[in-house]
DNA sequence: TTGTAGGCGTTATCAG
DNA sequence: CTGATAACGCCTACAA
């Protein structure tokens, strides 16, 4: 036996039949004698034959592999999404090629190119913070190439996307803070070019308005990086600079919420008595910190699973993209913990 | 222009030359007129020609893709490893196929098969908790197939692996607790079939011995799942059941450490005054909880990067596996925070 | 300097 | 029921 995998040819030679016969026998094609099938399968087994997926890809222009483009792997939410993606892909017989952009547009573009070179059957994308032009995506969409966006979704024609109800999540969180009697609520917002950030801002604002409160732009502060240290710095600054000291923070992500919490503690402010805090994403550590952090949970794994199912349905033509009108929106859930409850 | 990518043939037809000429021109082979090269490249550009990676793979039996087999994606440490892997792979021109086993042996085996079917050039593995037989790995190793193990490494001949110095990390952590005056130190251990768990246990024990303390098996408790809730339950139980109440916990992972912390708090024990706690891995939340958690940091990203570099070196024959004797061991670092300092 | 032919592993098509 | 041939896209030894 030669090095490397046995091929159909090897089986054919061993049995003195043609390669096509072997191919058909292995796939139980009609019009092959049971006897031949038996023998072929026996030899295949003996030689540990496994079909060469690359040859199949070349032949069929299909790789049974999907690509995932994600800003960062080391990010709790995204890692849950990846997990969801991987699960569905595996169970439906697809491989997953993973790429992280580190929030770089250039990396995003080059990853897409490599994926196309590799005959990837479809792509799942959450684009980078740098991405403001979506030409590299719309080009593919217009060619009918299967793409599904998740979480960070672009506003371009015919884009298929899965997202969470950021607006409602933010609205509910803010409303909860108001119900708890907090009045000067700061929103620590995400990068304002992302739709998800905008939606969360909108939810925050509407909650204020509907409760008869005023919107003050100074109380909407952008935390573009999203780390706890960034938000800690920003928070301690605004605790002093704002005309009326904030008594609550609704953060667009949990890291930022923790930063705010640390800053408040450093100022000697008690949580939740003096300051209420709510985060977004429900990272694992929410229940581990003291006080435990209220947070809007995003169904990351479900989002990954849903996006993958849609993508594979498109690939397998079980789903006509044209029948899809709007984005698929998954519900969030406000998990109320100690950081925001003072009543 | 037809649907799909332009091929070498398309360029050849457009220029009335043979496909081989085009192929050579594109790769700047000697013995092709500059004129032809120029024209070929021009047309290639015009048609947005990109080489078909699948065809290349088939031809060369090389895919420029490596496989990563990991127990869980949603795990801070592993996600940093993935990040390191992805970074090096990308910069060296390789794709990454990702698979998570969810700690299932069956999944591990089937993933390897799929990867081999896809002509993956090499594999990076951290095996599952279920894996006790390594036949599926040794078979490949003996065939000369490039594999590098990371973090969870098997004790089989010729295995190339990258790990952290679990022994020293555990030793240092335990020693630190002793220095702080803690005397009844419980070790919350990981699954005992994993080498990393064994090494940490050994480090813990040696630190006790060298400080003239006794080893009590009852003070080594296995937390096989590794969640905070598991360890919380276990901790509150042993706080009561052990003859002498423990005054410190060295946990084999940070989640377990947090569980212990929560259990102690629930018992009204003050940390670090009455109970000292040290974790392992230095998850993000260590600095976010109160008191901040001392932890042994594992260089996950570096581990991923190192393992990938070695794997690619093997693949590219820059590294002869036979020259490698032992595993590559990366240093850990004890990060001392509030949870363990009472002096 | 360029073209031809053969092959990487598989399967669809057409013959027999 | 089975075989021969061509093709997926690319590369390369050999020929011209």
XYZ file of C-alpha atoms (C1' of nucleotides) in Angstrom:
718
model
C 0.000 0.000 0.000
C 1.385 3.318 -0.973
C 1.783 6.254 1.271
C -1.250 8.393 1.676
C -4.846 7.511 1.142
C -6.100 4.737 -1.049
C -8.014 6.027 -4.066
C -10.796 4.671 -6.154
C -8.169 3.608 -8.621
C -6.461 1.411 -6.085
C -9.692 -0.393 -5.467
C -10.327 -0.701 -9.168
C -6.926 -2.247 -9.796
C -7.282 -4.664 -6.952
C -10.570 -5.915 -8.347
C -9.799 -5.618 -12.017
C -12.730 -3.364 -12.680
C -12.929 0.215 -13.865
C -12.783 3.234 -11.642
C -16.292 4.229 -12.621
C -17.649 0.914 -11.483
C -16.030 1.380 -8.143
C -17.365 4.894 -7.853
C -20.871 3.725 -8.604
C -20.690 0.728 -6.351
C -19.601 2.861 -3.441
C -22.548 5.158 -3.901
C -25.068 2.364 -4.346
C -25.954 3.458 -7.799
C -28.650 1.396 -9.470
C -27.406 -0.897 -12.175
C -24.517 -2.439 -10.333
C -24.646 -6.072 -9.331
C -24.896 -6.733 -5.669
C -21.930 -8.972 -6.000
C -19.745 -6.179 -7.334
C -20.989 -3.777 -4.716
C -20.103 -6.204 -2.029
C -16.635 -6.809 -3.302
C -15.928 -3.149 -3.865
C -17.048 -2.199 -0.401
C -15.031 -4.964 1.083
C -11.837 -3.815 -0.570
C -12.630 -0.202 0.212
C -12.881 -1.155 3.832
C -9.693 -3.136 3.674
C -7.737 -0.278 2.146
C -9.341 2.243 4.492
C -10.611 4.081 1.520
C -11.933 7.567 2.147
C -13.098 9.815 -0.640
C -10.821 12.726 -1.359
C -12.826 15.779 -0.450
C -10.591 18.037 -2.486
C -11.198 16.128 -5.675
C -14.890 16.273 -4.956
C -14.719 19.987 -4.408
C -12.967 20.474 -7.695
C -15.440 18.331 -9.520
C -18.542 19.837 -7.968
C -17.347 23.347 -7.295
C -18.606 22.752 -3.779
C -16.447 22.351 -0.735
C -18.921 21.636 2.030
C -17.085 24.264 3.950
C -18.369 27.597 5.140
C -16.337 30.578 6.192
C -16.767 32.611 9.339
C -15.485 36.146 9.519
C -15.552 37.595 12.958
C -13.966 40.645 14.567
C -12.443 38.839 17.517
C -12.365 35.334 18.849
C -11.432 36.343 22.371
C -14.780 37.837 23.126
C -17.372 35.997 25.076
C -20.309 36.834 22.881
C -18.550 35.968 19.650
C -17.209 32.773 21.070
C -20.750 31.654 21.850
C -21.747 32.517 18.312
C -18.868 30.488 16.927
C -19.919 27.618 19.091
C -23.436 27.775 17.693
C -22.130 27.971 14.155
C -19.797 25.070 14.600
C -22.481 22.894 16.088
C -24.944 23.308 13.260
C -22.277 23.132 10.585
C -20.957 19.885 11.956
C -24.334 18.273 12.281
C -25.144 19.182 8.704
C -21.831 17.928 7.413
C -19.974 21.139 6.808
C -16.573 22.343 7.854
C -15.931 25.756 9.292
C -13.062 27.974 8.259
C -12.491 30.681 10.801
C -10.957 34.072 10.381
C -10.742 36.956 12.757
C -10.327 40.452 11.420
C -9.134 42.090 14.604
C -11.475 44.864 13.555
C -9.432 45.562 10.413
C -11.136 46.166 7.104
C -8.104 45.069 5.102
C -8.071 41.777 6.882
C -11.773 41.360 6.238
C -11.341 41.852 2.536
C -8.365 39.576 2.202
C -10.113 36.868 4.180
C -13.043 36.949 1.839
C -10.728 36.587 -1.110
C -8.974 33.585 0.342
C -12.277 32.006 1.126
C -13.527 32.476 -2.382
C -10.302 31.002 -3.701
C -11.059 27.965 -1.635
C -14.498 27.448 -3.064
C -16.134 28.099 0.241
C -19.834 27.437 -0.176
C -20.960 30.447 1.797
C -19.895 33.008 4.344
C -21.072 34.163 7.744
C -19.961 37.662 8.620
C -19.929 40.059 11.473
C -17.997 42.927 10.018
C -15.246 45.002 11.558
C -15.560 48.333 13.261
C -13.553 49.860 10.439
C -15.988 48.714 7.795
C -18.123 51.560 6.539
C -18.197 50.699 2.873
C -19.903 47.426 2.034
C -18.965 47.121 -1.591
C -16.986 43.938 -0.987
C -20.119 42.349 0.373
C -22.714 43.695 -2.035
C -20.631 42.517 -4.964
C -20.947 38.964 -3.706
C -24.586 39.291 -2.820
C -25.360 40.499 -6.297
C -23.581 37.510 -7.744
C -25.932 35.349 -5.723
C -23.178 34.179 -3.450
C -24.584 32.967 -0.122
C -23.790 35.335 2.725
C -25.477 35.742 6.055
C -24.620 38.586 8.378
C -24.968 38.274 12.100
C -24.956 40.720 14.973
C -23.297 43.518 13.082
C -25.395 43.751 9.996
C -25.049 46.166 7.094
C -27.841 48.224 5.646
C -27.473 47.201 2.056
C -30.000 45.740 -0.353
C -30.713 42.024 -0.253
C -28.498 41.359 2.725
C -29.669 38.407 4.762
C -29.060 38.921 8.436
C -29.642 37.712 11.926
C -29.495 40.072 14.829
C -30.853 40.564 18.285
C -33.439 43.131 19.157
C -30.950 45.685 20.347
C -33.537 48.401 20.480
C -35.868 46.531 22.734
C -33.060 45.234 24.880
C -31.770 48.736 25.474
C -35.251 50.072 25.990
C -36.071 47.463 28.579
C -32.816 47.946 30.415
C -33.202 51.699 30.571
C -36.801 51.424 31.576
C -35.815 49.085 34.361
C -33.340 51.636 35.696
C -36.000 54.318 35.609
C -38.427 52.063 37.432
C -35.817 51.643 40.097
C -35.857 55.361 40.600
C -32.680 56.307 38.780
C -32.968 59.629 37.045
C -29.651 60.685 35.598
C -28.829 57.739 33.459
C -25.698 57.754 31.377
C -25.481 55.523 28.349
C -22.028 54.170 27.654
C -22.468 53.575 23.935
C -20.580 51.411 21.489
C -18.977 52.641 18.262
C -21.588 54.877 16.736
C -21.055 53.653 13.194
C -22.394 50.236 14.121
C -26.074 49.716 13.711
C -26.244 47.782 16.952
C -24.881 50.793 18.814
C -27.361 53.090 17.159
C -30.236 50.819 18.011
C -29.189 50.635 21.614
C -28.922 54.394 21.764
C -32.373 54.662 20.266
C -33.799 52.247 22.813
C -32.184 54.194 25.610
C -33.547 57.466 24.322
C -37.064 56.238 23.747
C -37.228 54.819 27.242
C -36.278 58.211 28.615
C -38.773 60.055 26.476
C -41.638 57.752 27.210
C -40.990 58.279 30.880
C -41.163 61.987 30.386
C -37.456 62.498 30.803
C -35.160 64.611 28.701
C -32.384 63.410 26.452
C -29.081 65.060 27.116
C -26.390 64.296 24.535
C -23.749 64.734 27.213
C -25.153 61.666 28.885
C -24.479 59.505 25.842
C -20.806 58.715 25.869
C -19.039 56.625 23.295
C -16.730 53.853 24.459
C -15.244 52.845 21.162
C -12.781 50.237 22.323
C -15.077 48.467 24.715
C -12.635 47.461 27.431
C -13.257 47.893 31.119
C -10.244 50.133 31.534
C -11.435 52.481 28.811
C -14.824 52.789 30.384
C -13.339 53.126 33.836
C -11.390 56.173 32.720
C -14.334 57.662 30.915
C -16.643 57.054 33.826
C -14.441 58.587 36.464
C -14.067 61.599 34.230
C -17.766 62.162 33.700
C -18.625 61.465 37.303
C -16.906 64.757 37.954
C -17.487 66.716 34.791
C -21.210 66.337 34.246
C -23.322 69.119 35.752
C -25.541 66.642 37.547
C -23.780 63.530 38.778
C -25.112 60.439 36.997
C -26.898 57.979 39.240
C -26.986 55.133 36.754
C -25.133 53.653 33.829
C -26.556 51.614 31.037
C -23.588 50.221 29.145
C -23.669 48.840 25.660
C -21.421 45.993 26.745
C -20.595 44.234 29.978
C -16.932 45.113 30.010
C -17.861 48.761 29.879
C -20.374 48.200 32.656
C -17.699 46.668 34.829
C -15.428 49.606 34.108
C -18.154 51.942 35.246
C -18.690 49.863 38.340
C -15.018 49.983 39.234
C -14.897 53.728 38.673
C -17.922 54.264 40.908
C -16.474 52.091 43.629
C -13.245 54.050 43.414
C -15.286 57.185 44.002
C -16.812 55.596 47.047
C -20.231 55.350 45.482
C -22.327 52.430 46.618
C -23.929 50.163 44.079
C -26.877 49.860 43.688
C -27.851 52.272 46.473
C -26.253 55.321 44.909
C -25.573 54.169 41.389
C -27.388 51.589 39.303
C -25.653 49.694 36.530
C -26.877 47.520 33.698
C -24.719 45.928 31.034
C -25.339 44.204 27.748
C -24.447 40.670 26.633
C -24.600 38.741 29.869
C -21.002 37.623 29.944
C -20.136 34.804 32.253
C -18.663 37.076 34.857
C -21.917 38.935 35.483
C -22.833 36.537 38.249
C -19.315 36.450 39.584
C -18.769 40.053 40.387
C -19.953 41.898 43.414
C -22.563 43.199 43.174
C -23.706 40.870 40.452
C -24.302 42.726 37.225
C -27.703 43.079 35.652
C -27.396 42.572 31.944
C -29.306 42.145 28.728
C -28.566 38.647 27.530
C -27.968 38.058 23.877
C -28.570 34.547 22.584
C -25.169 34.167 20.941
C -25.195 30.463 20.369
C -28.715 30.595 19.029
C -27.739 33.424 16.742
C -24.850 31.424 15.353
C -27.032 28.383 14.905
C -29.812 30.317 13.209
C -27.450 32.137 10.862
C -25.773 28.888 9.924
C -29.046 27.140 9.276
C -30.107 29.952 7.003
C -26.798 29.968 5.194
C -26.840 26.233 4.626
C -30.440 26.401 3.482
C -29.437 29.006 0.936
C -26.509 26.901 -0.181
C -28.676 23.857 -0.516
C -31.366 25.852 -2.278
C -33.895 25.077 0.373
C -34.214 28.766 0.968
C -34.731 31.403 -1.657
C -33.041 34.611 -0.505
C -35.646 36.614 -2.390
C -38.399 35.399 -0.137
C -36.694 36.995 2.802
C -37.764 40.486 3.591
C -36.243 41.766 6.779
C -33.558 40.601 9.151
C -34.264 37.763 11.519
C -34.502 39.284 14.963
C -33.854 37.281 18.093
C -35.209 38.359 21.434
C -33.008 39.517 24.261
C -33.752 39.053 27.906
C -33.049 41.423 30.741
C -31.490 39.565 33.614
C -31.964 41.602 36.719
C -29.299 41.202 39.347
C -28.063 43.224 42.242
C -26.313 46.057 40.448
C -29.539 47.745 39.483
C -32.073 46.894 42.145
C -32.564 49.270 45.012
C -36.250 48.984 45.691
C -17.655 36.880 -18.714
C -19.064 33.698 -17.371
C -20.318 33.133 -13.887
C -17.749 32.200 -11.331
C -14.081 32.898 -11.394
C -11.997 33.384 -14.475
C -9.554 30.547 -15.009
C -6.192 30.284 -16.621
C -7.968 28.950 -19.651
C -9.995 32.093 -19.988
C -6.861 34.153 -20.059
C -5.257 31.767 -22.517
C -8.178 32.001 -24.915
C -8.326 35.749 -24.700
C -4.659 35.980 -25.649
C -4.470 33.044 -28.012
C -1.728 31.358 -26.082
C -1.646 28.065 -24.254
C -2.728 27.614 -20.690
C 0.752 26.591 -19.669
C 2.180 29.816 -20.968
C -0.291 31.714 -18.875
C 0.509 29.626 -15.847
C 4.203 30.263 -16.262
C 3.803 33.924 -16.990
C 1.765 34.440 -13.855
C 4.460 32.884 -11.751
C 7.290 34.747 -13.409
C 8.920 31.612 -14.659
C 12.158 32.150 -16.525
C 11.923 31.652 -20.245
C 8.829 33.654 -20.850
C 9.103 36.882 -22.766
C 8.486 40.021 -20.811
C 5.987 41.001 -23.406
C 3.934 37.875 -22.818
C 4.170 38.251 -19.082
C 2.934 41.771 -19.316
C -0.018 40.872 -21.454
C -0.960 37.867 -19.366
C -0.892 39.824 -16.174
C -2.881 42.572 -17.732
C -5.649 40.243 -18.805
C -5.504 38.408 -15.503
C -6.078 41.690 -13.781
C -8.880 42.578 -16.123
C -10.686 39.299 -15.545
C -10.030 39.450 -11.823
C -8.238 36.182 -12.110
C -7.537 34.363 -8.870
C -5.955 30.951 -8.757
C -8.316 28.189 -7.734
C -6.998 26.968 -4.426
C -8.879 23.701 -4.712
C -7.258 22.795 -7.988
C -3.911 23.644 -6.449
C -4.639 21.473 -3.466
C -5.532 18.560 -5.654
C -2.448 18.962 -7.775
C -0.054 19.413 -4.882
C -1.768 17.359 -2.243
C -1.409 20.440 -0.078
C -4.225 22.672 1.019
C -2.470 25.429 2.917
C -5.007 24.804 5.583
C -4.459 23.545 9.077
C -7.008 22.033 11.390
C -7.624 22.978 14.992
C -9.303 20.543 17.328
C -10.276 22.043 20.608
C -12.555 20.947 23.436
C -14.554 24.144 23.662
C -14.580 27.487 21.967
C -16.490 29.240 24.715
C -13.630 29.136 27.123
C -11.411 32.101 27.690
C -8.135 30.262 27.631
C -8.909 28.320 24.480
C -10.207 31.370 22.762
C -6.890 33.094 23.340
C -5.118 30.058 21.943
C -7.304 30.125 18.860
C -6.518 33.760 18.456
C -2.809 33.046 18.554
C -3.179 30.209 16.088
C -5.222 32.232 13.712
C -2.775 35.110 13.764
C 0.273 33.060 12.863
C -1.588 30.942 10.348
C -2.844 33.998 8.548
C 0.497 35.710 8.458
C 2.089 32.604 7.018
C -0.614 32.151 4.418
C -2.607 29.318 5.900
C -6.283 28.891 6.582
C -7.649 27.529 9.783
C -10.387 24.942 10.005
C -11.902 24.875 13.446
C -13.633 22.071 15.223
C -14.767 21.781 18.785
C -15.230 18.394 20.340
C -17.358 19.435 23.280
C -15.150 17.047 25.194
C -16.387 14.077 23.165
C -13.977 11.471 21.900
C -16.254 10.418 19.057
C -16.370 13.952 17.824
C -12.609 14.187 18.036
C -12.136 11.136 15.894
C -14.661 12.101 13.289
C -13.171 15.575 13.058
C -9.776 14.171 12.343
C -11.191 12.021 9.593
C -12.917 14.920 7.916
C -9.774 16.934 8.119
C -7.726 14.223 6.519
C -10.322 13.911 3.781
C -9.799 17.566 3.133
C -6.067 17.270 2.702
C -5.401 19.407 5.720
C -1.678 19.966 5.909
C -1.448 19.463 9.633
C -3.393 19.437 12.850
C -3.274 21.241 16.173
C -4.947 19.353 18.982
C -5.970 19.770 22.538
C -7.781 16.539 23.180
C -11.050 15.926 24.971
C -11.559 14.916 28.567
C -12.927 11.618 27.333
C -9.781 10.768 25.441
C -7.714 8.157 27.223
C -6.627 6.097 24.250
C -4.407 7.904 21.785
C -4.337 5.397 18.992
C -6.048 7.774 16.579
C -3.202 10.189 17.119
C -0.251 7.830 17.180
C -1.362 6.297 13.910
C -1.005 9.663 12.253
C 2.237 10.492 13.971
C 3.748 7.238 12.813
C 2.741 8.037 9.275
C 4.710 11.232 9.613
C 1.612 13.366 9.527
C 2.246 16.758 11.137
C 0.501 17.117 14.471
C 1.225 19.434 17.342
C -0.506 19.058 20.679
C -1.088 22.006 22.928
C -2.101 22.415 26.544
C -3.530 18.940 26.936
C -0.761 16.772 25.646
C -0.608 12.998 25.427
C 2.221 10.873 26.692
C 2.889 8.942 23.556
C 6.103 8.487 21.609
C 7.170 11.173 19.174
C 4.356 13.524 20.034
C 5.281 17.150 19.514
C 3.710 19.375 22.080
C 3.503 22.805 23.601
C 2.347 23.272 27.126
C 2.732 25.597 30.044
C 4.694 24.770 33.114
C 1.712 23.609 35.099
C 3.870 22.159 37.802
C 5.756 25.330 38.470
C 2.643 27.461 38.182
C 0.879 25.365 40.799
C 3.958 25.220 42.972
C 4.376 28.969 42.926
C 0.740 29.614 43.644
C 0.645 27.224 46.579
C 3.898 28.543 47.904
C 2.498 32.030 47.754
C -0.483 31.007 49.843
C 1.800 29.425 52.397
C 3.926 32.549 52.525
C 0.792 34.472 53.280
C 0.279 32.330 56.318
C -2.406 30.017 55.062
C -2.064 26.528 56.413
C -5.021 24.397 55.409
C -4.947 24.740 51.702
C -7.459 22.887 49.587
C -6.653 22.164 45.981
C -9.651 22.195 43.681
C -8.220 19.944 40.977
C -9.182 19.428 37.353
C -10.058 16.067 35.794
C -7.393 13.740 37.088
C -6.888 11.924 33.821
C -5.464 15.068 32.269
C -1.749 15.527 32.543
C -2.197 19.215 33.258
C -4.314 18.357 36.280
C -1.776 15.875 37.520
C 1.040 18.359 37.139
C -0.847 20.979 39.059
C -1.570 18.518 41.805
C 2.098 17.619 41.914
C 3.104 21.270 42.138
C 0.635 21.823 44.940
C 1.903 18.794 46.843
C 5.564 19.602 46.452
C 5.018 23.113 47.712
C 3.363 21.726 50.815
C 6.099 19.195 51.402
C 8.932 21.609 50.910
C 7.337 23.825 53.479
C 7.231 20.980 55.913
C 3.496 20.530 55.631
C 1.589 17.325 55.237
C -0.390 16.189 52.237
C -3.926 15.211 53.027
C -5.787 13.553 50.143
C -9.056 14.907 51.499
C -7.775 18.354 50.710
C -7.428 17.533 47.021
C -10.893 17.690 45.544
C -11.703 17.050 41.927
C -13.900 19.513 40.073
C -14.386 17.628 36.852
C -16.759 19.970 35.079
C -14.965 23.146 35.915
C -17.868 25.537 36.326
C -18.242 28.008 39.156
C -21.495 26.452 40.287
C -19.936 23.003 40.554
C -17.099 24.321 42.652
C -19.425 26.451 44.719
C -21.358 23.362 45.745
C -18.251 21.369 46.418
C -16.681 24.155 48.405
C -19.628 24.783 50.652
C -19.766 21.099 51.332
C -16.118 20.711 52.318
C -16.116 23.902 54.316
C -18.295 21.969 56.701
C -17.182 18.410 56.233
C -13.417 18.663 56.532
C -12.057 18.110 60.048
C -10.109 21.327 59.958
C -11.805 24.128 58.057
C -9.728 25.086 55.001
C -8.293 28.570 55.098
C -7.261 28.710 51.457
C -8.157 27.385 48.041
C -5.867 26.889 45.118
C -8.074 26.136 42.165
C -6.986 24.550 38.956
C -9.087 27.009 37.042
C -10.503 30.456 37.597
C -14.123 29.491 37.351
C -13.612 27.029 40.151
C -11.821 29.718 42.141
C -14.778 32.035 41.761
C -17.098 29.272 42.869
C -15.015 28.820 45.967
C -15.053 32.535 46.575
C -18.821 32.690 46.316
C -19.198 29.742 48.652
C -16.912 31.337 51.224
C -18.743 34.631 51.021
C -21.997 32.795 51.509
C -20.525 31.310 54.654
C -19.664 34.776 55.850
C -15.952 34.182 55.524
C -13.898 37.205 54.665
C -11.464 37.053 51.774
C -8.505 37.291 52.065
C -8.533 37.794 55.822
C -10.001 34.422 56.650
C -9.668 32.577 53.381
C -7.119 33.006 50.621
C -7.892 32.089 47.044
C -5.761 31.647 43.946
C -6.980 30.553 40.542
C -5.364 29.380 37.356
C -5.557 30.857 33.849
C -6.019 34.531 34.567
C -9.347 34.959 32.892
C -10.461 38.448 32.093
C -12.782 38.633 35.045
C -10.004 38.215 37.613
C -9.569 41.957 37.842
C -13.270 42.588 37.761
C -14.395 40.687 40.770
C -14.208 41.771 44.368
C -11.779 40.980 45.816
C -9.747 40.716 42.641
C -8.589 37.175 42.085
C -4.943 36.172 42.181
C -4.261 33.774 39.368
C -1.569 31.929 37.490
C -1.589 33.351 34.010
C -1.176 31.021 31.100
C 0.131 32.540 27.883
C -2.679 31.223 25.687
C -2.108 33.347 22.669
C 1.612 32.677 22.792
C 0.942 28.982 23.122
C -1.264 29.027 20.042
C 1.296 31.024 18.126
C 4.174 28.781 19.130
C 2.302 25.585 18.349
C 1.301 26.934 14.973
C 4.796 28.028 14.126
C 6.092 24.585 14.953
C 3.368 22.885 12.966
C 3.967 25.034 9.919
C 7.699 24.505 10.219
C 7.094 20.776 10.201
C 4.807 21.073 7.226
C 7.311 23.166 5.366
C 10.133 20.818 6.335
C 11.953 23.564 8.147
C 11.702 21.505 11.262
C 12.576 17.870 11.620
C 10.310 16.313 14.248
C 13.069 13.891 15.121
C 15.274 16.665 16.393
C 12.691 17.495 19.008
C 13.108 15.772 22.297
C 10.701 17.038 24.896
C 7.671 19.261 24.889
C 8.052 22.989 24.546
C 7.228 24.463 27.908
C 6.041 28.022 28.312
C 6.369 29.858 31.570
C 3.407 30.873 33.646
C 3.240 33.933 35.821
C 1.598 34.293 39.175
C -0.410 37.468 39.266
C -0.949 38.399 42.859
C -4.134 40.288 43.583
C -6.274 40.890 46.605
C -7.830 37.470 47.067
C -4.661 35.992 48.495
C -2.779 38.775 50.237
C -3.277 39.291 53.908
C 0.143 40.397 55.029
C 10.087 31.138 -25.911
C 5.995 28.368 -26.230
C 2.931 24.277 -26.846
C 1.391 19.413 -25.815
C 0.188 15.834 -22.938
C -0.657 13.737 -18.727
C -2.209 13.574 -14.209
C -3.940 14.991 -9.225
C -9.207 11.912 -7.634
C -13.707 11.948 -8.773
C -17.965 11.508 -11.403
C -21.265 12.386 -15.450
C -22.120 10.914 -20.027
C -22.136 8.036 -23.546
C -21.196 3.437 -25.337
C -21.218 -1.288 -25.290
C -24.368 -4.330 -15.735
C -19.807 -2.229 -16.867
C -16.143 0.394 -19.320
C -13.949 4.323 -21.647
C -13.661 9.185 -21.934
C -13.815 13.777 -20.633
C -13.845 17.316 -17.453
C -13.201 20.216 -12.902
C -8.314 23.998 -12.829
C -3.710 23.769 -12.459
C 1.127 22.417 -13.081
C 5.216 20.370 -15.264
C 8.153 17.138 -17.982
C 9.027 16.838 -22.436
C 8.852 18.300 -27.111
C 9.183 21.703 -30.579
